[in-house]
Short mmCIF file of C-alpha atoms in Angstrom, two decimals:
data_model
loop_
_atom_site.label_atom_id
_atom_site.label_comp_id
_atom_site.label_asym_id
_atom_site.label_seq_id
_atom_site.Cartn_x
_atom_site.Cartn_y
_atom_site.Cartn_z
CA MET A 1 -11.65 151.63 108.26
CA ALA A 2 -13.31 148.62 107.45
CA ARG A 3 -16.29 148.69 105.36
CA PRO A 4 -19.61 147.02 106.90
CA THR A 5 -20.56 143.50 105.46
CA ASP A 6 -24.22 143.40 106.77
CA TRP A 7 -26.36 145.13 104.34
CA HIS A 8 -29.74 143.45 105.31
CA PRO A 9 -32.29 144.35 104.51
CA LEU A 10 -31.34 146.79 101.65
CA ARG A 11 -28.63 144.96 100.01
CA GLU A 12 -26.68 141.60 100.01
CA SER A 13 -23.40 143.44 99.53
CA ASP A 14 -21.78 146.91 99.94
CA PRO A 15 -23.24 149.00 96.90
CA VAL A 16 -20.42 151.60 97.18
CA PRO A 17 -17.35 149.59 97.84
CA GLY A 18 -13.73 151.35 97.92
CA ASP A 19 -11.11 152.69 100.30
CA PRO A 20 -10.73 156.32 100.39
CA GLU A 21 -7.87 156.53 102.75
CA GLY A 22 -6.13 153.90 100.66
CA VAL A 23 -6.83 156.29 97.39
CA ARG A 24 -5.35 159.30 99.49
CA GLY A 25 -2.35 157.06 100.26
CA GLN A 26 -1.86 156.44 96.57
CA VAL A 27 -2.33 160.51 95.79
CA LYS A 28 0.47 161.11 98.46
CA HIS A 29 2.78 158.93 96.91
CA MET A 30 2.11 159.75 93.21
CA LYS A 31 2.85 163.65 94.48
CA LYS A 32 6.14 162.59 95.76
CA ILE A 33 6.70 160.96 92.46
CA ALA A 34 5.89 164.02 90.55
CA GLU A 35 8.03 166.09 92.66
CA TYR A 36 10.72 163.88 92.06
CA LEU A 37 10.33 164.09 88.01
CA ARG A 38 9.95 167.82 88.39
CA THR A 39 13.28 167.78 90.19
CA GLN A 40 14.90 165.27 87.81
CA ALA A 41 13.59 167.27 84.78
CA ALA A 42 14.97 170.37 85.81
CA ALA A 43 18.44 169.13 86.44
CA LEU A 44 18.66 167.68 82.91
CA THR A 45 17.36 170.84 81.50
CA ALA A 46 20.04 173.05 83.47
CA MET A 47 22.64 169.95 82.21
CA ALA A 48 21.81 170.40 78.70
CA ASN A 49 22.17 173.97 79.11
CA ALA A 50 25.73 174.05 80.62
CA ASP A 51 28.22 176.03 79.06
CA ASN A 52 31.14 174.13 80.36
CA LEU A 53 30.25 170.89 78.58
CA LYS A 54 33.21 170.59 76.03
CA GLY A 55 34.27 168.12 73.40
CA LYS A 56 32.32 166.00 70.40
CA TYR A 57 30.01 164.66 73.07
CA ALA A 58 28.72 167.71 74.24
CA ASP A 59 25.96 168.38 71.77
CA LYS A 60 24.79 164.76 71.75
CA LEU A 61 24.81 164.72 75.44
CA GLY A 62 22.93 167.75 75.62
CA GLU A 63 20.42 166.63 73.03
CA GLU A 64 19.77 163.70 74.97
CA ALA A 65 19.23 165.33 78.40
CA ARG A 66 16.69 168.17 76.87
CA GLY A 67 14.74 165.11 75.21
CA LEU A 68 14.74 163.03 78.59
CA GLY A 69 13.73 166.24 80.46
CA ARG A 70 10.76 166.85 78.15
CA LYS A 71 9.99 163.15 78.80
CA LEU A 72 9.90 163.55 82.75
CA ASP A 73 8.04 166.93 82.25
CA GLU A 74 5.13 164.99 80.48
CA ALA A 75 5.58 162.32 83.06
CA GLU A 76 5.22 165.05 85.83
CA ASP A 77 2.31 166.27 84.15
CA ARG A 78 0.52 162.84 83.97
CA TYR A 79 1.09 161.98 87.63
CA ARG A 80 -0.15 165.62 88.61
CA GLU A 81 -3.36 165.45 86.73
CA VAL A 82 -4.00 161.60 87.61
CA LYS A 83 -3.39 162.90 91.30
CA GLY A 84 -5.72 165.54 91.23
CA HIS A 85 -8.56 163.26 89.94
CA LEU A 86 -7.93 160.51 92.55
CA SER A 87 -8.04 163.21 95.17
CA GLY A 88 -11.56 164.27 93.87
CA TRP A 89 -12.60 160.72 93.99
CA ALA A 90 -11.58 159.73 97.40
CA ASP A 91 -13.60 162.75 98.75
CA GLU A 92 -16.78 161.88 96.69
CA LEU A 93 -16.31 158.27 97.52
CA GLU A 94 -16.25 159.26 101.05
CA ASP A 95 -19.32 161.15 100.92
CA PHE A 96 -21.27 158.30 99.04
CA GLN A 97 -20.28 155.79 101.62
CA ARG A 98 -21.19 158.19 104.51
CA ALA A 99 -24.70 158.54 102.92
CA ALA A 100 -24.91 154.73 102.23
CA ASP A 101 -23.91 153.95 105.62
CA LYS A 102 -26.35 156.26 107.14
CA ALA A 103 -29.24 154.82 104.90
CA ARG A 104 -27.90 151.24 105.91
CA GLY A 105 -28.16 152.28 109.92
CA ASP A 106 -31.64 153.68 109.29
CA ALA A 107 -32.84 150.55 107.70
CA GLN A 108 -31.87 148.30 110.00
CA ASP A 109 -33.42 150.45 112.72
CA ALA A 110 -36.54 150.65 110.95
CA GLN A 111 -36.21 146.75 110.34
CA ARG A 112 -35.87 145.85 114.06
CA VAL A 113 -39.17 147.73 114.86
CA ILE A 114 -41.07 146.05 112.19
CA ASP A 115 -39.48 142.55 113.39
CA SER A 116 -40.60 143.27 116.70
CA HIS A 117 -44.16 144.18 115.93
CA ALA A 118 -44.38 140.96 113.62
CA ALA A 119 -43.32 138.87 116.74
CA LYS A 120 -45.91 140.70 118.97
CA ALA A 121 -48.41 140.03 116.59
CA GLU A 122 -47.82 136.17 116.27
CA ASP A 123 -47.71 136.05 119.86
CA ARG A 124 -51.01 137.65 120.17
CA ALA A 125 -52.72 135.71 117.62
CA ALA A 126 -51.31 132.25 119.38
CA ALA A 127 -52.64 133.58 122.62
CA GLU A 128 -55.94 134.56 121.24
CA LYS A 129 -56.07 131.35 119.25
CA LYS A 130 -55.40 129.37 122.39
CA ASP A 131 -58.40 131.38 124.21
CA GLY A 132 -60.73 130.75 121.12
CA LYS A 133 -60.87 134.21 120.14
CA ASP A 134 -60.56 135.92 116.73
CA ALA A 135 -57.34 137.60 116.54
CA LYS A 136 -58.18 140.50 114.28
CA GLY A 137 -56.93 143.28 116.03
CA GLY A 138 -58.87 146.95 116.58
CA LYS A 139 -60.95 148.25 113.75
CA GLY A 140 -61.59 151.64 112.60
CA PRO A 141 -64.58 153.12 110.54
CA ALA A 142 -65.99 150.73 107.84
CA GLY A 143 -64.15 147.92 109.39
CA SER A 144 -60.58 148.80 108.32
CA VAL A 145 -57.82 147.53 110.39
CA GLU A 146 -55.78 150.31 111.78
CA LYS A 147 -51.94 150.13 111.73
CA ASN A 148 -49.80 150.81 114.53
CA PRO A 149 -48.12 154.17 114.16
CA GLU A 150 -44.84 153.24 115.14
CA LEU A 151 -45.07 150.32 112.67
CA LYS A 152 -46.29 152.73 110.11
CA ARG A 153 -43.46 154.97 110.69
CA ALA A 154 -40.73 152.36 110.39
CA GLU A 155 -41.99 151.03 107.09
CA GLU A 156 -41.83 154.68 105.87
CA ASP A 157 -38.28 155.00 107.32
CA LEU A 158 -37.41 151.89 105.70
CA GLU A 159 -38.72 152.85 102.27
CA ASP A 160 -36.96 156.06 102.67
CA ALA A 161 -33.60 154.45 103.45
CA ARG A 162 -34.01 152.26 100.38
CA LYS A 163 -34.48 155.35 98.19
CA ARG A 164 -31.55 157.31 99.71
CA LEU A 165 -29.33 154.06 99.22
CA ASN A 166 -30.46 153.60 95.86
CA LYS A 167 -29.61 157.61 95.15
CA ALA A 168 -26.12 157.06 96.88
CA GLU A 169 -25.53 153.86 94.68
CA GLY A 170 -26.34 155.44 91.61
CA ASP A 171 -24.49 158.67 92.12
CA TYR A 172 -21.50 156.23 93.11
CA ALA A 173 -21.66 154.54 89.49
CA GLU A 174 -22.00 157.91 87.42
CA ARG A 175 -19.19 159.89 89.05
CA SER A 176 -16.87 156.40 89.39
CA ARG A 177 -17.41 156.63 85.22
CA HIS A 178 -16.77 160.11 85.17
CA TYR A 179 -13.38 159.85 87.06
CA ALA A 180 -12.06 156.81 85.28
CA GLY A 181 -12.90 158.64 82.14
CA LYS A 182 -10.94 161.81 83.29
CA ILE A 183 -7.89 159.59 84.39
CA ARG A 184 -7.91 157.85 80.92
CA SER A 185 -7.72 161.31 79.23
CA SER A 186 -5.05 162.31 81.49
CA ILE A 187 -2.73 159.45 80.67
CA ASP A 188 -3.76 159.54 76.67
CA ASP A 189 -0.91 161.83 76.06
CA GLY A 190 2.10 161.77 73.96
CA MET A 191 3.96 159.42 75.92
CA LYS A 192 4.28 155.54 74.56
CA ASP A 193 4.29 152.67 76.70
CA SER A 194 6.37 149.68 76.04
CA TRP A 195 4.15 146.60 75.03
CA TRP A 196 5.21 145.35 78.27
CA THR A 197 3.71 148.06 79.85
CA ASP A 198 0.49 147.93 78.13
CA PHE A 199 0.31 144.25 78.76
CA LYS A 200 0.56 144.80 82.54
CA GLY A 201 -2.03 147.44 82.29
CA TRP A 202 -4.29 145.10 80.37
CA VAL A 203 -3.65 142.36 83.02
CA ALA A 204 -4.50 144.71 85.94
CA ASP A 205 -7.55 145.73 84.56
CA ALA A 206 -8.71 142.33 83.52
CA ASP A 207 -11.08 141.28 86.54
CA TRP A 208 -12.35 138.58 84.75
CA LEU A 209 -9.02 136.95 84.44
CA LYS A 210 -8.79 136.09 88.05
CA ASP A 211 -12.23 134.40 88.01
CA TRP A 212 -11.80 132.78 84.91
CA THR A 213 -8.45 131.02 86.19
CA GLU A 214 -10.34 130.17 89.35
CA ARG A 215 -13.19 128.55 87.35
CA LEU A 216 -10.69 126.50 85.20
CA SER A 217 -8.61 125.64 88.24
CA TRP A 218 -11.79 123.86 89.51
CA LEU A 219 -12.59 122.38 86.03
CA ALA A 220 -9.10 120.64 86.12
CA THR A 221 -9.32 119.34 89.55
CA ILE A 222 -13.10 117.91 88.59
CA ALA A 223 -11.67 116.48 85.07
CA GLY A 224 -8.70 114.93 87.07
CA VAL A 225 -11.22 112.91 89.27
CA VAL A 226 -13.17 111.97 86.26
CA ALA A 227 -10.29 110.95 84.48
CA MET A 228 -9.88 107.93 87.03
CA PHE A 229 -12.94 106.50 85.63
CA ILE A 230 -12.65 107.86 82.04
CA PRO A 231 -8.83 107.80 81.27
CA VAL A 232 -9.33 110.00 78.01
CA VAL A 233 -10.52 113.20 80.34
CA GLY A 234 -6.94 113.11 81.40
CA TRP A 235 -5.94 114.79 78.47
CA ILE A 236 -8.70 117.48 79.23
CA ALA A 237 -7.48 117.76 82.66
CA LEU A 238 -3.81 118.22 81.53
CA GLY A 239 -4.85 121.14 78.97
CA LEU A 240 -6.95 122.77 81.62
CA THR A 241 -3.76 122.59 83.98
CA ILE A 242 -1.57 124.06 81.05
CA ALA A 243 -4.23 126.80 80.57
CA VAL A 244 -4.31 127.90 84.56
CA THR A 245 -0.83 127.55 84.30
CA LEU A 246 -0.40 130.08 81.84
CA SER A 247 -2.72 132.59 83.23
CA HIS A 248 -1.18 132.21 86.75
CA LEU A 249 2.17 133.02 84.93
CA ALA A 250 0.50 136.30 83.29
CA MET A 251 -0.59 137.67 86.41
CA ALA A 252 2.42 136.91 88.36
CA THR A 253 5.06 138.28 86.05
CA THR A 254 2.83 141.32 85.90
CA GLY A 255 2.50 141.67 89.38
CA ASN A 256 -1.16 140.80 89.61
CA GLY A 257 -0.67 137.34 91.10
CA SER A 258 1.29 135.08 93.37
CA TRP A 259 4.42 133.18 92.03
CA PHE A 260 3.20 130.54 94.73
CA ASP A 261 0.39 129.87 92.18
CA VAL A 262 2.60 129.40 89.19
CA VAL A 263 5.26 126.94 91.33
CA MET A 264 1.75 125.10 92.36
CA ASP A 265 0.71 124.64 88.78
CA ILE A 266 4.47 123.43 87.59
CA GLY A 267 4.47 120.84 90.28
CA ALA A 268 1.05 119.66 89.04
CA LEU A 269 2.00 119.63 85.57
CA LYS A 270 5.23 117.77 86.39
CA MET A 271 3.55 115.01 88.50
CA ALA A 272 0.72 114.84 85.44
CA ARG A 273 3.64 114.52 83.08
CA ASN A 274 5.07 111.62 85.52
CA GLY A 275 1.63 109.94 85.44
CA LEU A 276 1.21 110.06 81.72
CA LYS A 277 4.85 108.47 81.25
CA ALA A 278 4.22 106.01 83.49
CA ALA A 279 0.93 104.97 81.83
CA LYS A 280 2.92 105.00 78.36
CA ALA A 281 5.61 102.77 79.78
CA ILE A 282 3.02 100.26 81.35
CA LYS A 283 1.49 99.89 77.90
CA ALA A 284 4.72 99.33 76.00
CA LEU A 285 5.84 96.99 78.71
CA GLN A 286 2.58 95.18 78.24
CA GLN A 287 2.94 94.86 74.51
CA SER A 288 6.60 93.45 75.07
CA SER A 289 5.22 90.76 77.13
CA ARG A 290 2.57 89.76 74.85
CA LYS A 291 5.36 89.49 72.06
CA THR A 292 8.02 87.53 74.35
CA ALA A 293 5.01 85.33 75.44
CA ALA A 294 3.84 84.44 71.73
CA GLY A 295 7.30 83.76 71.12
CA LEU A 296 7.78 81.47 73.61
CA ALA A 297 4.20 79.82 73.09
CA ASP A 298 5.33 79.16 69.28
CA GLY A 299 8.65 77.43 70.37
CA SER A 300 6.79 75.21 73.11
CA ALA A 301 4.04 74.28 70.56
CA ARG A 302 6.92 73.38 67.95
CA THR A 303 8.77 71.36 70.38
CA THR A 304 5.78 69.45 71.45
CA ALA A 305 4.72 68.72 68.02
CA SER A 306 8.57 67.72 66.89
CA ALA A 307 8.61 65.22 70.05
CA ALA A 308 5.36 63.59 68.99
CA ASN A 309 6.38 63.27 65.29
CA ALA A 310 9.71 62.05 66.35
CA GLY A 311 8.18 59.49 68.28
CA ALA A 312 5.92 58.37 65.36
CA ARG A 313 8.97 58.28 62.74
CA GLN A 314 10.95 55.81 65.34
CA THR A 315 8.00 53.67 65.29
CA ALA A 316 7.62 53.65 61.69
CA ALA A 317 11.35 53.14 61.08
CA ARG A 318 11.23 50.09 63.74
CA GLU A 319 8.32 48.51 61.70
CA ALA A 320 10.15 48.72 58.50
CA ARG A 321 13.16 47.21 59.92
CA ARG A 322 11.24 44.19 61.23
CA ARG A 323 9.78 43.86 57.73
CA GLY A 324 13.34 43.50 56.16
CA GLY A 325 14.21 47.18 55.20
CA THR A 326 12.53 49.74 53.08
CA SER A 327 12.17 50.61 49.55
CA SER A 328 13.22 53.73 47.67
CA ALA A 329 9.51 54.53 47.22
CA LYS A 330 8.82 53.94 51.01
CA ARG A 331 11.75 55.81 51.90
CA SER A 332 10.64 58.90 49.59
CA ALA A 333 7.13 58.78 51.18
CA ALA A 334 8.89 58.96 54.72
CA ARG A 335 10.64 61.92 53.59
CA ALA A 336 7.40 63.35 52.37
CA ARG A 337 5.76 62.56 55.80
CA LYS A 338 8.64 64.24 57.83
CA LEU A 339 8.39 67.58 55.61
CA ARG A 340 4.34 67.51 56.04
CA MET A 341 5.11 66.89 59.84
CA GLU A 342 7.68 69.84 60.07
CA ASN A 343 5.26 72.11 58.11
CA GLU A 344 2.31 71.26 60.65
CA ASN A 345 4.79 72.05 63.45
CA ARG A 346 5.42 75.20 62.13
CA LYS A 347 1.39 75.91 61.73
CA ALA A 348 1.09 74.75 65.43
CA GLY A 349 3.66 77.05 66.68
CA LYS A 350 2.10 80.17 64.55
CA ARG A 351 -1.33 79.25 66.09
CA ALA A 352 -0.10 79.02 69.73
CA GLY A 353 1.67 82.35 69.06
CA GLN A 354 -1.18 83.84 67.37
CA GLU A 355 -3.49 82.72 70.12
CA VAL A 356 -1.38 84.63 72.64
CA ARG A 357 -1.28 87.95 70.61
CA ASP A 358 -4.76 87.79 70.16
CA ALA A 359 -5.98 86.69 73.47
CA GLU A 360 -8.39 89.17 75.47
CA LEU A 361 -7.02 91.06 78.32
CA PRO A 362 -7.72 89.69 81.59
CA GLU A 363 -10.88 90.75 83.47
CA VAL A 364 -10.26 93.18 86.29
CA THR A 365 -11.51 93.35 89.68
CA ALA A 366 -12.48 96.56 91.75
CA ARG A 367 -9.39 96.36 93.52
CA ASP A 368 -7.21 96.29 90.34
CA ARG A 369 -8.95 99.33 88.93
CA ALA A 370 -8.23 100.93 92.16
CA SER A 371 -4.58 100.26 91.95
CA ALA A 372 -4.74 101.87 88.43
CA LEU A 373 -6.43 104.74 89.65
CA GLY A 374 -9.61 103.74 88.36
CA ASP A 375 -8.35 103.30 84.73
CA ALA A 376 -9.69 99.66 83.68
CA GLU A 377 -7.72 99.35 80.47
CA LEU A 378 -4.41 100.03 82.35
CA GLY A 379 -5.47 97.49 85.04
CA LYS A 380 -5.76 94.93 82.58
CA GLN A 381 -2.32 95.87 81.08
CA LEU A 382 -0.83 95.04 84.38
CA LYS A 383 -2.77 91.95 85.02
CA ASP A 384 -1.56 90.92 81.49
CA ILE A 385 1.90 91.59 82.40
CA ARG A 386 1.64 89.45 85.55
CA LYS A 387 -0.02 86.55 83.80
CA TRP A 388 2.63 85.87 81.29
CA ARG A 389 5.28 86.31 84.05
CA ASP A 390 3.43 83.63 86.16
CA THR A 391 3.18 81.35 82.92
CA TYR A 392 6.63 81.35 81.98
CA PRO A 393 8.27 82.14 85.42
CA GLY A 394 11.64 81.04 84.14
CA ASN A 395 12.01 83.75 81.25
CA ALA A 396 14.03 86.84 82.31
CA THR A 397 12.29 89.37 80.01
CA LEU A 398 8.85 88.58 81.48
CA VAL A 399 10.18 88.73 84.87
CA GLU A 400 12.02 92.12 84.49
CA ASN A 401 8.89 93.56 82.52
CA ALA A 402 6.57 92.84 85.65
CA THR A 403 9.05 94.54 87.79
CA GLN A 404 9.23 97.52 85.83
CA ALA A 405 5.58 97.76 85.35
CA GLY A 406 5.07 97.60 89.21
CA ARG A 407 7.92 100.28 89.26
CA HIS A 408 5.70 102.43 86.86
CA GLN A 409 2.37 101.85 88.75
CA ARG A 410 4.09 103.08 92.03
CA VAL A 411 5.30 106.25 89.78
CA LEU A 412 1.70 106.54 88.77
CA LEU A 413 -0.09 106.23 92.23
CA GLY A 414 2.56 108.64 93.79
CA SER A 415 2.35 111.16 90.90
CA TRP A 416 -1.56 111.21 91.54
CA GLY A 417 -1.22 111.38 95.26
CA VAL A 418 1.09 114.30 95.21
CA SER A 419 -1.01 116.25 92.62
CA THR A 420 -4.14 115.61 94.41
CA LEU A 421 -2.45 116.75 97.66
CA LEU A 422 -1.18 119.76 96.06
CA ASP A 423 -4.21 120.71 94.38
CA ALA A 424 -6.52 119.99 97.66
CA GLY A 425 -4.14 121.69 99.99
CA ASP A 426 -4.16 124.98 97.88
CA LYS A 427 -7.90 125.06 97.58
CA ALA A 428 -8.47 124.33 101.24
CA GLY A 429 -5.20 126.53 102.37
CA ASP A 430 -7.30 129.70 103.50
CA LEU A 431 -9.89 127.56 105.03
CA ILE A 432 -7.36 125.58 107.24
CA SER A 433 -5.25 128.83 108.43
CA GLY A 434 -7.89 131.42 108.41
CA GLY A 435 -6.64 133.58 105.81
CA GLU A 436 -2.65 133.18 106.43
CA TYR A 437 -2.33 131.20 103.61
CA GLY A 438 -3.51 133.71 101.02
CA ARG A 439 -1.72 136.71 102.88
CA MET A 440 1.37 134.39 102.35
CA LYS A 441 0.82 133.95 98.57
CA GLY A 442 0.00 137.96 98.67
CA ARG A 443 3.79 138.19 99.93
CA MET A 444 5.01 136.51 96.79
CA GLU A 445 3.67 139.07 94.39
CA ALA A 446 6.13 140.78 92.38
CA PRO A 447 6.47 141.78 88.78
CA VAL A 448 9.43 140.99 86.47
CA GLY A 449 12.20 143.22 87.01
CA GLN A 450 11.34 144.03 90.93
CA TRP A 451 12.82 140.77 92.38
#
């Protein structure tokens, strides 16, 4: 039977939660296991003591059978003792809940009476105020205000119900600790669990783990949104997502969580990895475009300077021929001038290339930032790639870089979109489906070894 959810005016939530029938169901299950273990232990003991076992294997088989039989006996004792403790707890839990429910019902009845009197008093005061009278009510000896007997009794009933609920809650807490200690004592026997069994038990008992994972998941979501405007936060979001994935994996492998959560986390990590790779590739393409454009600017500057120098040399040669030839000294001066011009050409080319390499990245608009998920730096890199493609439209490398950058930009946007859709869908699943989403994930809970 479902527990009541409205505990007003005594509590915000159920002070004595639990399911006695569910506990009794576990008791029945453990009883069957204990009976099965007892039967198997008896069969192994009989096998070990059989006289018809012959051969070299007989002694070894008998020894192993007796050892396993003893372990099954110990396991049967553990199940039998724990079964008894759980049975006692189910009975007491039912008593505590019955007392608490009675106190809740009495308190709500009393509160209705109190609320009714309060409403009548307000109506009376309003009416008397309208008539210009002093709404003070009747007076007893010495001018004291007499309280309505029914109201007084309701307030006393409410206080009594509060005390009874406090007692039921205190007894519930004390006896739950008592039975928990009894169960721990029963399972603290000579049987040694494997590290995996211990780990599964630790995860099952770690109630904080689920809450911690849920909080980390929300932090990862928030960090992912912030990373759109502060790119470095993206690494924090990735770290949080990895932590959430590991936590979900620990819960799923031990049967305390859903494998669906793990699949969703891996999908989110895959999308985050694709986005980071795309952003890294865009940066590399921008550096490649700058290098290529610098080389083109260097060559273009040298070509322009050489053309200008060639024209000057031709003019000088024509002037020398007009004057009747050139002397050896003039030829030497001309060679020196040529070398100087060539050196100036190289310097002009280097300056042009350096100007390209040192140029500031283009300023970006709000639209540019949006196309890069709010990352202004990434938006500048994309715009810079397109700028050099447009500056040197005939260069195949710059054209290809711009094409590749566009492809990586689409991967980046797609990865973010899918990741956001997965995250939002997972967090809103129960709200949209009326709880069916959570039940679906619950059906995907199975520890390793039970697939």
